[in-house]
Amino acid sequence: MMTEDEPVVFVIDDDASVCKSLMRLLRSFGYEARAFHSAEHFLEQVPFQGTGCIILDVRMPGIGGMALQDKLGKTEDSLPVIFITGHGDIPMSVQAMKKGATDFLPKPFEDGQLIDAVVKAVEKSRQIRMSCNELNNLRMRLDRLTPREREVLPYIIAGLLNKQIAFKLNIAEKTIKVHRAHIMEKLGVGSVAELVRLAEKANIEPYDQRS
Amino acid sequence: MYRKAFLEILTDLSRRFINMPPEHVDSEIDDAISAVCRRFGLDMGVAWQWSKEMPRYLTITHLYRPPGGSPLPEKIDAEELFPWCMKEVKAGRTIAISVDKAPAEADRDRETWAHYGVRSTAVFPLSPGRGQLIGALSFATIKTFSWSKDIVKELQLVAEIFANALARKYSDQALRESEERLSLASTAAGIGLWILDIKTNQYWATAQALQLFELPPDYKLDLNTFINMVHPEDREKIKEAMRTASQSNDDTRVTYRVVLADGTIRWLVSRGRMQPGTAGDTDKLMGVSLDVTERMEAEVAAKKIQTTVTAILESTQDLIWTVDPERFGLITFNTALAEYFRQGTGLVITEGMSPHDMIGGSFTAATAEKWDRLYERALRHGPYTEEYVVSTGTRVLLLSLNLLKRDGEVFGISVFGKDVTERKRMEKKIEAAALEWQTTFDSIPDMVMILDAERRVIQANRAAWNFLNVPLEETLGRHCHTLMHGEDHPPADCPLARIHEVKNREERDIYDSRTEKWLHVSVDPIFDEKGESVRFVHMARDITASKKAEKDALESRRELLRMQRLFRMGELTASLAHELNQPLTSILSNARAALRFIDSGELDMNELKDILNDIANDDRRAGNIIRSLRAMVKPEDSEKIVISLSDVLHEAVSLFHGEAIIRNIDVDTFFVDPLPGVNIDVVQIQQVLTNLMMNAAESMLAEVQRKIVIRAHIVEGGKVRVTVSDCGPGIADEDLGRIFEPFFTTKRSGLGMGLSLSRSIIEAHGGHMRVENNPDRGATFSFELPLEERNDDRR
């Protein structure tokens, strides 16, 4: 687990001049900024674990901004992305926002616009970072469950009674009751409702009664 | 006594005068006259000669008179001095009178007698045998004398003796003179006289006759010797001639050769006959011989000439003949004429045939009369030449008629007939060809003139003199530049200005300020056999209208190109905005950063300098984009410059950069930098490159992998080839052929002009544009441009 340092702003733009000027601007606002002239260069980096955001040019030779967003979006702790483009059009910005971009700035933009976006993105990053920590915590707790308990969990969060679960799994109702108690204890929750919220966070699907 | 004495004289005279040689007659007569005068006591005795040739005169041939007294002239005018006496003598009468008893009509005679002191006289005519008067014999006394009958009678006898003697002497003299004349004539004429005694076979021959055989004058020629000298081939001929002559009284003539001692051959002609009056028992053949070698040689030479002339006449296809001037009968003709008739009418012509004898077939009576008129015209007006169309009309003869004259006398008409049918046909053909040429020449709408080496007009067609507005005659011989431009020299830009350097066709557009017209002129030299240009075909076309149309077309084309560029600009707006937004973003960010640094009081002057430099650079960058945009849309005249093609490619790629970014297209370039120079209109070539890249980009809309590859390299023939490849779906086979057509497009939006214009731009630069599908994916457009030849001068 890494310590939470000052946020870092990554500027990815094939235009060296744009990169340089944005670095300056960010620096004037007290941000640490790092520039990359292509997506490929950025990906070569050791994955960044801290808070921060990416200012990403949409159109670049090679891997473009949108493609890079797709790649980065697959990890839970990805940095928020602020798209900048010299050729802003609405369909593209909509698509970008859907994919989780925090902002879409058409070039040229005022420093205030950029900084507002950066502040927002860094905040988001921080939250992501925090929830990410929470999730890690949860996962560690889930890891403590036995395979049998792991098997029972979906039935519990689906709201089935012990009897029903026992029938479904063809084991004794009493055993189910023990499992339920252990699960509640291991995961540190006091109610089923709490358990359901936690499972949801951990992406554990409840048992589908229709199946 | 008297009588006896006289008889003695007379007897003596008679005896002496018989058979007296002629040369003694004169002295005998002199003696006789003197003896008679002394005997009869006469004072004077004269013998006079008279001839028909000089009837008025008497010439003294013999004279007796004692010394003293008036001298007598040798010749007297008898008609003047003795008219009466002459009359009596001519009448054959004898006179014997005393002067004082003379009749009255003898007054003039009496005066003469008185002058000489004559008292009495007797005159006797001299006429031998009472025939021709040859003279008179006269006696006179200075005292009175009585002429008795006896005396007169006796003197009469003397006169008769004298007359006979003198007559004989005269005839002998005449004979001798005539012999001499004959000899002289025969010698002069080279004629030899001869007499052959047949009994003895001996010749009597004149020196001239012997000379013919180169024999000495005293040579005794006999028949055998003569025969031996005759050329062996002619001996029979001679013998035959002699036989013929001996059996007739007529002349026999023979021409033969003799061989002289030195071997030379001499031609002789001899003419002989039996001695006249001795026919029957002839023994003498007389004749003349003449050297005819020269004539025979001349004849041989003439025969040679004749043969040569005949050969010449026969060697030609032309018709040659002569006719007599009376009835125009053929004298001579060559085979060509004979063939002409044989083939024409089947007639075999012979000597003597007149035109009217030749009638038959197509040679009608009218034709014969026509021929007569041809001959008559020559006789009347002298030699002439005229074309004669034969009666069938199929042939044309050029007839030359001439008169043959000998000593000013026309003895024939010669005709030379040349068959000019073929020539006439050729002439007609040439005439037709000339007419064709002239018509063609005149129908050429361009002005065409043929000039000599001094630029003078030899020929000008209708268009030329129409343009010049002068009749053809006034153009000929004048200088082209004078006519066309009213100048002393051709315009400097006319190829004729350097007329002697023109070795091949040269053409140019020139502007004539006088007529305010544009002329497209060309000069084609015509060379003589030595390869020197002696004439020039000078053509000029009024291209004022097409020049204007060309200019208009150029302007509209330029406008079209500009329109297309504007349209292309429209398509590129987004990417251009992107390209402009980049520097604008940098500028704004840099400016804000600087302001914040200043506000925060953390300003580092070096930092500020960097920022300002960057702002300036980005501003410049934006300016360049604007500038190239302006170049794309400005309607300026096209201007070609020599520039490295790599510079043009770089700029085109950078202009397309934004578009490539927006469309997510990779643009790869492969070419050496710098490429050699090309002479191009940069804006237009940029337009082509932009069109090709935009088309490539459009074709790859549906592709995941989007890449444009631009290559450029030098190819053979001094050209540079540029290829623009995409990796789209390529071009459908059915569209490959039409892709450059105007208004052809596969895009939903688009003018359909891009490729059409691009190709026309490349072709206007002397290049070609092609398209082909790539083996794997996509299509490749390529074009070639000629490299500037003077690349060395660049840079």
Coordinates of N, CA and C in Angstrom, one line a residue, chain A residues 21-198:
Chain A
S21 N 3.5 24.1 -22.6 CA 2.8 25.2 -22.0 C 1.9 24.8 -20.9
L22 N 1.3 23.5 -21.1 CA 0.4 23.1 -20.0 C 1.1 22.7 -18.8
M23 N 2.3 22.2 -18.9 CA 3.2 21.9 -17.8 C 3.4 23.1 -17.0
R24 N 3.7 24.2 -17.7 CA 4.0 25.5 -17.1 C 2.8 26.0 -16.3
L25 N 1.7 25.9 -17.0 CA 0.4 26.4 -16.4 C 0.1 25.6 -15.1
L26 N 0.3 24.3 -15.2 CA 0.0 23.4 -14.0 C 0.9 23.7 -12.9
R27 N 2.2 23.9 -13.3 CA 3.2 24.2 -12.3 C 2.9 25.6 -11.6
S28 N 2.3 26.5 -12.4 CA 2.0 27.8 -11.8 C 0.9 27.7 -10.8
F29 N 0.1 26.6 -10.9 CA -1.0 26.3 -9.9 C -0.5 25.4 -8.8
G30 N 0.8 25.0 -8.9 CA 1.4 24.2 -7.8 C 1.3 22.7 -8.0
Y31 N 0.9 22.3 -9.2 CA 0.8 20.9 -9.5 C 2.1 20.4 -10.0
E32 N 2.3 19.1 -9.6 CA 3.5 18.4 -10.3 C 2.9 17.9 -11.5
A33 N 3.6 18.1 -12.7 CA 3.1 17.7 -14.0 C 4.1 16.9 -14.7
R34 N 3.7 15.9 -15.4 CA 4.6 15.1 -16.2 C 4.0 15.0 -17.6
A35 N 4.9 15.2 -18.6 CA 4.4 15.2 -20.0 C 4.9 13.9 -20.7
F36 N 4.0 13.5 -21.6 CA 4.3 12.3 -22.5 C 3.8 12.7 -23.9
H37 N 4.6 12.4 -24.9 CA 4.2 12.8 -26.3 C 3.4 11.8 -27.0
S38 N 3.2 10.6 -26.4 CA 2.3 9.7 -27.0 C 1.8 8.7 -25.9
A39 N 0.7 8.1 -26.2 CA 0.1 7.1 -25.3 C 1.0 6.0 -25.1
E40 N 1.7 5.6 -26.1 CA 2.7 4.5 -26.0 C 3.7 4.8 -24.9
H41 N 4.2 6.0 -24.9 CA 5.2 6.4 -23.9 C 4.7 6.3 -22.5
F42 N 3.4 6.7 -22.4 CA 2.8 6.7 -21.1 C 2.6 5.3 -20.6
L43 N 2.2 4.4 -21.5 CA 2.0 3.0 -21.0 C 3.3 2.3 -20.6
E44 N 4.4 2.8 -21.2 CA 5.6 2.2 -20.8 C 6.0 2.4 -19.3
Q45 N 5.3 3.4 -18.7 CA 5.6 3.8 -17.3 C 5.2 2.7 -16.4
V46 N 5.9 2.7 -15.2 CA 5.5 1.8 -14.1 C 4.1 2.3 -13.7
P47 N 3.1 1.4 -13.5 CA 1.8 1.9 -13.2 C 1.8 2.8 -11.9
F48 N 1.1 3.9 -12.1 CA 1.1 5.0 -11.0 C 0.1 4.6 -10.0
Q49 N 0.4 4.6 -8.7 CA -0.5 4.2 -7.7 C -1.1 5.4 -6.9
G50 N -0.5 6.6 -7.1 CA -0.9 7.7 -6.3 C -2.2 8.4 -6.9
T51 N -2.5 9.5 -6.3 CA -3.6 10.3 -6.8 C -3.1 11.2 -7.9
G52 N -4.1 11.7 -8.7 CA -3.7 12.6 -9.8 C -4.7 12.5 -10.9
C53 N -4.4 13.0 -12.1 CA -5.3 12.8 -13.2 C -4.4 12.9 -14.5
I54 N -5.1 12.6 -15.6 CA -4.5 12.6 -16.9 C -5.2 13.6 -17.8
I55 N -4.3 14.5 -18.3 CA -4.9 15.5 -19.3 C -4.5 14.8 -20.7
L56 N -5.5 14.4 -21.4 CA -5.2 13.5 -22.6 C -5.8 14.1 -23.9
D57 N -4.9 14.3 -24.8 CA -5.3 14.8 -26.2 C -6.0 13.7 -26.9
V58 N -7.2 14.0 -27.5 CA -8.0 13.0 -28.1 C -7.3 12.3 -29.4
R59 N -6.8 13.2 -30.2 CA -6.2 12.7 -31.5 C -4.7 12.7 -31.4
M60 N -4.2 11.5 -31.5 CA -2.7 11.4 -31.5 C -2.4 10.3 -32.5
P61 N -1.2 10.4 -33.1 CA -0.8 9.3 -33.9 C -0.6 8.1 -33.0
G62 N -0.8 6.9 -33.6 CA -0.6 5.7 -32.9 C -1.9 5.5 -32.0
I63 N -1.6 5.1 -30.7 CA -2.8 5.0 -29.8 C -3.4 6.3 -29.5
G64 N -4.6 6.6 -29.9 CA -5.2 7.8 -29.6 C -5.7 7.9 -28.2
G65 N -6.3 9.1 -27.8 CA -6.7 9.4 -26.5 C -7.8 8.4 -26.1
M66 N -8.8 8.2 -26.9 CA -10.0 7.4 -26.6 C -9.5 5.9 -26.3
A67 N -8.6 5.5 -27.2 CA -8.1 4.1 -27.1 C -7.3 3.9 -25.8
L68 N -6.6 5.0 -25.4 CA -5.9 4.9 -24.1 C -6.8 4.8 -22.9
Q69 N -7.9 5.6 -23.1 CA -8.9 5.6 -22.0 C -9.5 4.2 -21.8
D70 N -9.8 3.6 -23.0 CA -10.3 2.2 -22.9 C -9.4 1.3 -22.2
K71 N -8.1 1.4 -22.5 CA -7.1 0.6 -21.9 C -7.1 0.8 -20.4
L72 N -7.0 2.1 -20.0 CA -6.9 2.5 -18.6 C -8.1 2.1 -17.8
G73 N -9.3 2.3 -18.5 CA -10.6 2.1 -17.8 C -10.8 0.6 -17.2
K74 N -10.0 -0.3 -17.7 CA -10.1 -1.7 -17.3 C -9.6 -1.9 -15.9
T75 N -8.8 -1.0 -15.4 CA -8.4 -1.2 -14.0 C -9.2 -0.3 -13.1
E76 N -9.5 -0.8 -11.9 CA -10.4 -0.1 -11.0 C -9.8 1.2 -10.5
D77 N -8.5 1.2 -10.3 CA -7.9 2.4 -9.7 C -7.3 3.3 -10.7
S78 N -7.9 3.4 -11.9 CA -7.4 4.2 -13.0 C -7.5 5.7 -12.6
L79 N -6.6 6.5 -13.2 CA -6.6 7.9 -12.9 C -7.8 8.6 -13.7
P80 N -8.4 9.6 -13.2 CA -9.4 10.3 -14.0 C -8.8 11.0 -15.2
V81 N -9.6 11.0 -16.2 CA -9.1 11.6 -17.5 C -9.8 12.9 -17.8
I82 N -9.0 13.9 -18.1 CA -9.6 15.1 -18.7 C -9.2 15.2 -20.2
F83 N -10.2 15.1 -21.1 CA -9.8 15.1 -22.5 C -9.7 16.5 -23.0
I84 N -8.6 16.8 -23.7 CA -8.5 18.1 -24.4 C -8.5 17.7 -25.9
T85 N -9.0 18.6 -26.7 CA -9.0 18.4 -28.2 C -9.1 19.7 -28.9
G86 N -8.4 19.7 -30.0 CA -8.4 20.9 -30.9 C -9.6 20.8 -31.8
H87 N -10.3 19.6 -31.7 CA -11.3 19.4 -32.7 C -12.5 18.8 -32.0
G88 N -13.1 19.6 -31.1 CA -14.1 19.1 -30.2 C -15.4 19.0 -30.9
D89 N -16.0 17.8 -30.9 CA -17.3 17.7 -31.4 C -18.2 16.9 -30.4
I90 N -19.4 17.1 -30.4 CA -20.3 16.7 -29.4 C -20.4 15.1 -29.3
P91 N -20.5 14.4 -30.4 CA -20.6 13.0 -30.3 C -19.4 12.4 -29.6
M92 N -18.2 13.0 -29.9 CA -17.0 12.4 -29.3 C -17.0 12.7 -27.8
S93 N -17.4 13.9 -27.4 CA -17.3 14.3 -26.0 C -18.3 13.4 -25.2
V94 N -19.5 13.1 -25.8 CA -20.5 12.3 -25.2 C -19.9 10.9 -24.9
Q95 N -19.3 10.4 -25.9 CA -18.7 9.0 -25.9 C -17.6 9.0 -24.8
A96 N -16.8 10.1 -24.7 CA -15.7 10.2 -23.7 C -16.3 10.3 -22.3
M97 N -17.3 11.1 -22.2 CA -17.9 11.2 -20.8 C -18.5 9.9 -20.3
K98 N -19.1 9.2 -21.3 CA -19.8 7.9 -20.9 C -18.7 7.0 -20.4
K99 N -17.6 7.1 -21.0 CA -16.5 6.1 -20.6 C -15.8 6.6 -19.3
G100 N -16.3 7.7 -18.7 CA -15.8 8.1 -17.4 C -14.9 9.2 -17.4
A101 N -14.8 10.0 -18.5 CA -13.9 11.1 -18.5 C -14.5 12.2 -17.5
T102 N -13.7 12.9 -16.8 CA -14.3 13.9 -15.9 C -14.6 15.1 -16.6
D103 N -13.8 15.4 -17.6 CA -14.1 16.7 -18.4 C -13.6 16.5 -19.8
F104 N -14.2 17.4 -20.7 CA -13.8 17.4 -22.1 C -13.6 18.8 -22.5
L105 N -12.4 19.2 -22.7 CA -12.1 20.7 -22.9 C -11.6 20.9 -24.4
P106 N -12.4 21.7 -25.1 CA -12.0 22.0 -26.5 C -10.8 23.1 -26.4
K107 N -9.8 22.9 -27.2 CA -8.7 23.8 -27.3 C -9.2 25.0 -28.1
P108 N -8.8 26.2 -27.8 CA -8.0 26.6 -26.6 C -8.9 26.8 -25.5
F109 N -8.4 26.6 -24.3 CA -9.2 26.8 -23.1 C -8.6 27.8 -22.1
E110 N -9.4 28.4 -21.2 CA -8.9 29.3 -20.2 C -8.2 28.5 -19.1
D111 N -7.3 29.1 -18.4 CA -6.6 28.4 -17.4 C -7.5 27.9 -16.3
G112 N -8.5 28.8 -16.0 CA -9.5 28.5 -15.0 C -10.3 27.2 -15.3
Q113 N -10.7 27.0 -16.6 CA -11.4 25.8 -17.0 C -10.5 24.6 -16.7
L114 N -9.3 24.7 -17.1 CA -8.4 23.6 -16.9 C -8.2 23.2 -15.5
I115 N -8.0 24.3 -14.7 CA -7.7 24.0 -13.3 C -8.9 23.5 -12.5
D116 N -10.1 24.0 -12.9 CA -11.3 23.5 -12.3 C -11.4 22.0 -12.6
A117 N -11.1 21.7 -13.8 CA -11.2 20.3 -14.2 C -10.2 19.4 -13.5
V118 N -9.0 20.0 -13.3 CA -7.9 19.2 -12.7 C -8.3 19.0 -11.2
V119 N -8.8 20.1 -10.6 CA -9.2 20.0 -9.1 C -10.2 18.9 -9.0
K120 N -11.2 18.9 -9.9 CA -12.3 18.0 -9.8 C -11.8 16.6 -10.0
A121 N -10.9 16.4 -11.0 CA -10.4 15.1 -11.3 C -9.5 14.6 -10.2
V122 N -8.7 15.4 -9.6 CA -7.8 15.0 -8.5 C -8.7 14.5 -7.3
E123 N -9.8 15.3 -7.1 CA -10.7 14.9 -6.0 C -11.3 13.5 -6.3
K124 N -11.6 13.3 -7.5 CA -12.2 12.1 -7.9 C -11.2 11.0 -7.7
S125 N -10.0 11.3 -8.0 CA -8.9 10.4 -7.9 C -8.7 10.0 -6.5
R126 N -8.8 11.0 -5.7 CA -8.7 10.7 -4.2 C -9.7 9.8 -3.7
Q127 N -11.0 10.1 -4.2 CA -12.1 9.2 -3.8 C -11.9 7.8 -4.3
I128 N -11.5 7.7 -5.5 CA -11.2 6.4 -6.1 C -10.2 5.7 -5.3
R129 N -9.2 6.5 -5.0 CA -8.1 5.9 -4.2 C -8.7 5.3 -2.9
M130 N -9.5 6.2 -2.2 CA -10.1 5.8 -0.9 C -11.0 4.6 -1.1
S131 N -11.9 4.6 -2.0 CA -12.8 3.5 -2.2 C -12.0 2.2 -2.6
C132 N -11.0 2.5 -3.2 CA -10.2 1.4 -3.6 C -9.6 0.7 -2.4
N133 N -9.1 1.6 -1.5 CA -8.6 1.1 -0.2 C -9.6 0.2 0.5
E134 N -10.9 0.8 0.6 CA -12.0 0.1 1.3 C -12.2 -1.2 0.7
L135 N -12.2 -1.3 -0.6 CA -12.5 -2.5 -1.4 C -11.4 -3.5 -1.1
N136 N -10.2 -3.0 -1.0 CA -9.1 -3.9 -0.7 C -9.3 -4.6 0.7
N137 N -9.7 -3.7 1.6 CA -10.0 -4.2 3.0 C -11.1 -5.3 2.9
L138 N -12.2 -5.0 2.2 CA -13.3 -6.0 2.1 C -12.8 -7.3 1.5
R139 N -12.0 -7.1 0.5 CA -11.5 -8.4 -0.2 C -10.7 -9.2 0.7
M140 N -9.9 -8.5 1.6 CA -9.1 -9.2 2.6 C -10.0 -10.0 3.5
R141 N -11.1 -9.4 3.9 CA -12.1 -10.0 4.8 C -12.7 -11.2 4.1
L142 N -13.1 -11.0 2.8 CA -13.8 -12.0 2.1 C -12.9 -13.2 1.9
D143 N -11.6 -12.9 1.8 CA -10.6 -14.0 1.6 C -10.6 -14.9 2.8
R144 N -11.0 -14.4 4.0 CA -11.0 -15.2 5.2 C -12.2 -16.2 5.2
L145 N -13.2 -16.1 4.3 CA -14.3 -17.0 4.3 C -13.8 -18.4 3.7
T146 N -14.4 -19.5 4.3 CA -14.1 -20.8 3.8 C -14.9 -21.0 2.5
P147 N -14.5 -21.9 1.7 CA -15.1 -22.2 0.5 C -16.7 -22.4 0.6
R148 N -17.0 -23.1 1.7 CA -18.4 -23.4 2.0 C -19.2 -22.1 2.2
E149 N -18.5 -21.2 3.1 CA -19.1 -20.0 3.4 C -19.3 -19.1 2.2
R150 N -18.2 -19.2 1.3 CA -18.3 -18.4 0.0 C -19.4 -18.8 -0.9
E151 N -19.7 -20.2 -0.7 CA -20.7 -20.8 -1.5 C -22.1 -20.3 -1.0
V152 N -22.2 -20.2 0.3 CA -23.5 -19.8 0.9 C -23.8 -18.3 0.7
L153 N -22.8 -17.5 0.7 CA -23.0 -16.0 0.7 C -24.1 -15.5 -0.3
P154 N -24.0 -15.9 -1.6 CA -24.9 -15.4 -2.6 C -26.4 -15.7 -2.1
Y155 N -26.6 -16.9 -1.5 CA -28.0 -17.2 -1.1 C -28.5 -16.3 0.0
I156 N -27.5 -15.9 0.9 CA -27.9 -15.1 2.0 C -28.3 -13.7 1.5
I157 N -27.4 -13.2 0.6 CA -27.7 -11.8 0.1 C -28.8 -11.8 -0.8
A158 N -29.2 -12.9 -1.3 CA -30.5 -13.0 -2.1 C -31.7 -13.0 -1.2
G159 N -31.5 -13.0 0.1 CA -32.6 -12.9 1.0 C -33.3 -14.3 1.4
L160 N -32.6 -15.4 1.0 CA -33.2 -16.7 1.3 C -33.1 -17.1 2.8
L161 N -34.1 -17.8 3.3 CA -34.0 -18.2 4.6 C -33.1 -19.4 4.7
N162 N -32.6 -19.7 6.0 CA -31.7 -20.8 6.2 C -32.2 -22.1 5.7
K163 N -33.5 -22.3 5.9 CA -34.2 -23.5 5.5 C -34.1 -23.7 4.0
Q164 N -34.4 -22.6 3.4 CA -34.4 -22.6 1.9 C -33.0 -22.9 1.3
I165 N -32.0 -22.3 2.0 CA -30.7 -22.5 1.6 C -30.3 -23.9 1.8
A166 N -30.7 -24.5 2.9 CA -30.3 -25.9 3.3 C -30.9 -26.8 2.2
F167 N -32.2 -26.5 1.8 CA -32.8 -27.3 0.8 C -32.1 -27.3 -0.5
K168 N -31.7 -26.0 -0.9 CA -31.0 -25.8 -2.1 C -29.7 -26.5 -2.2
L169 N -29.0 -26.4 -1.1 CA -27.6 -27.0 -1.1 C -27.6 -28.4 -0.6
N170 N -28.8 -28.8 -0.1 CA -28.9 -30.2 0.4 C -28.0 -30.4 1.6
I171 N -28.0 -29.5 2.5 CA -27.3 -29.7 3.8 C -28.2 -29.2 4.9
A172 N -27.8 -29.5 6.1 CA -28.6 -29.3 7.3 C -28.8 -27.8 7.5
E173 N -30.0 -27.5 8.0 CA -30.4 -26.1 8.2 C -29.5 -25.5 9.3
K174 N -29.1 -26.3 10.3 CA -28.3 -25.9 11.4 C -26.9 -25.5 10.9
T175 N -26.4 -26.2 10.0 CA -25.1 -25.9 9.4 C -25.2 -24.5 8.7
I176 N -26.2 -24.3 8.0 CA -26.4 -23.0 7.4 C -26.4 -21.9 8.4
K177 N -27.1 -22.1 9.4 CA -27.1 -21.1 10.5 C -25.7 -20.7 11.0
V178 N -24.9 -21.8 11.2 CA -23.5 -21.6 11.6 C -22.7 -20.8 10.6
H179 N -22.9 -21.2 9.3 CA -22.2 -20.5 8.2 C -22.5 -19.0 8.2
R180 N -23.8 -18.7 8.4 CA -24.3 -17.3 8.3 C -23.7 -16.5 9.5
A181 N -23.6 -17.1 10.7 CA -23.0 -16.4 11.8 C -21.6 -16.1 11.5
H182 N -20.9 -17.1 10.9 CA -19.4 -17.0 10.7 C -19.2 -15.9 9.6
I183 N -20.0 -15.9 8.6 CA -19.9 -14.8 7.6 C -20.1 -13.5 8.1
M184 N -21.2 -13.3 9.0 CA -21.4 -12.0 9.6 C -20.3 -11.5 10.4
E185 N -19.7 -12.5 11.1 CA -18.6 -12.2 12.0 C -17.4 -11.8 11.3
K186 N -17.0 -12.7 10.2 CA -15.8 -12.4 9.5 C -15.8 -11.1 8.7
L187 N -17.0 -10.8 8.2 CA -17.1 -9.6 7.4 C -17.4 -8.4 8.2
G188 N -17.6 -8.6 9.5 CA -17.8 -7.5 10.5 C -19.1 -6.7 10.2
V189 N -20.2 -7.4 9.8 CA -21.4 -6.7 9.6 C -22.4 -7.2 10.6
G190 N -23.4 -6.4 11.0 CA -24.4 -6.8 12.0 C -25.7 -7.2 11.4
S191 N -26.0 -6.8 10.1 CA -27.3 -7.1 9.6 C -27.1 -7.6 8.1
V192 N -28.1 -8.3 7.7 CA -28.1 -8.8 6.3 C -28.1 -7.6 5.3
A193 N -28.8 -6.5 5.7 CA -28.8 -5.3 4.8 C -27.4 -4.8 4.6
E194 N -26.6 -4.8 5.7 CA -25.2 -4.3 5.7 C -24.4 -5.3 4.8
L195 N -24.7 -6.6 4.9 CA -24.0 -7.6 4.2 C -24.3 -7.4 2.7
V196 N -25.5 -7.1 2.4 CA -25.9 -6.9 1.0 C -25.1 -5.8 0.4
R197 N -25.0 -4.6 1.1 CA -24.2 -3.5 0.6 C -22.8 -3.8 0.4
L198 N -22.2 -4.6 1.3 CA -20.8 -5.0 1.2 C -20.6 -5.9 0.1

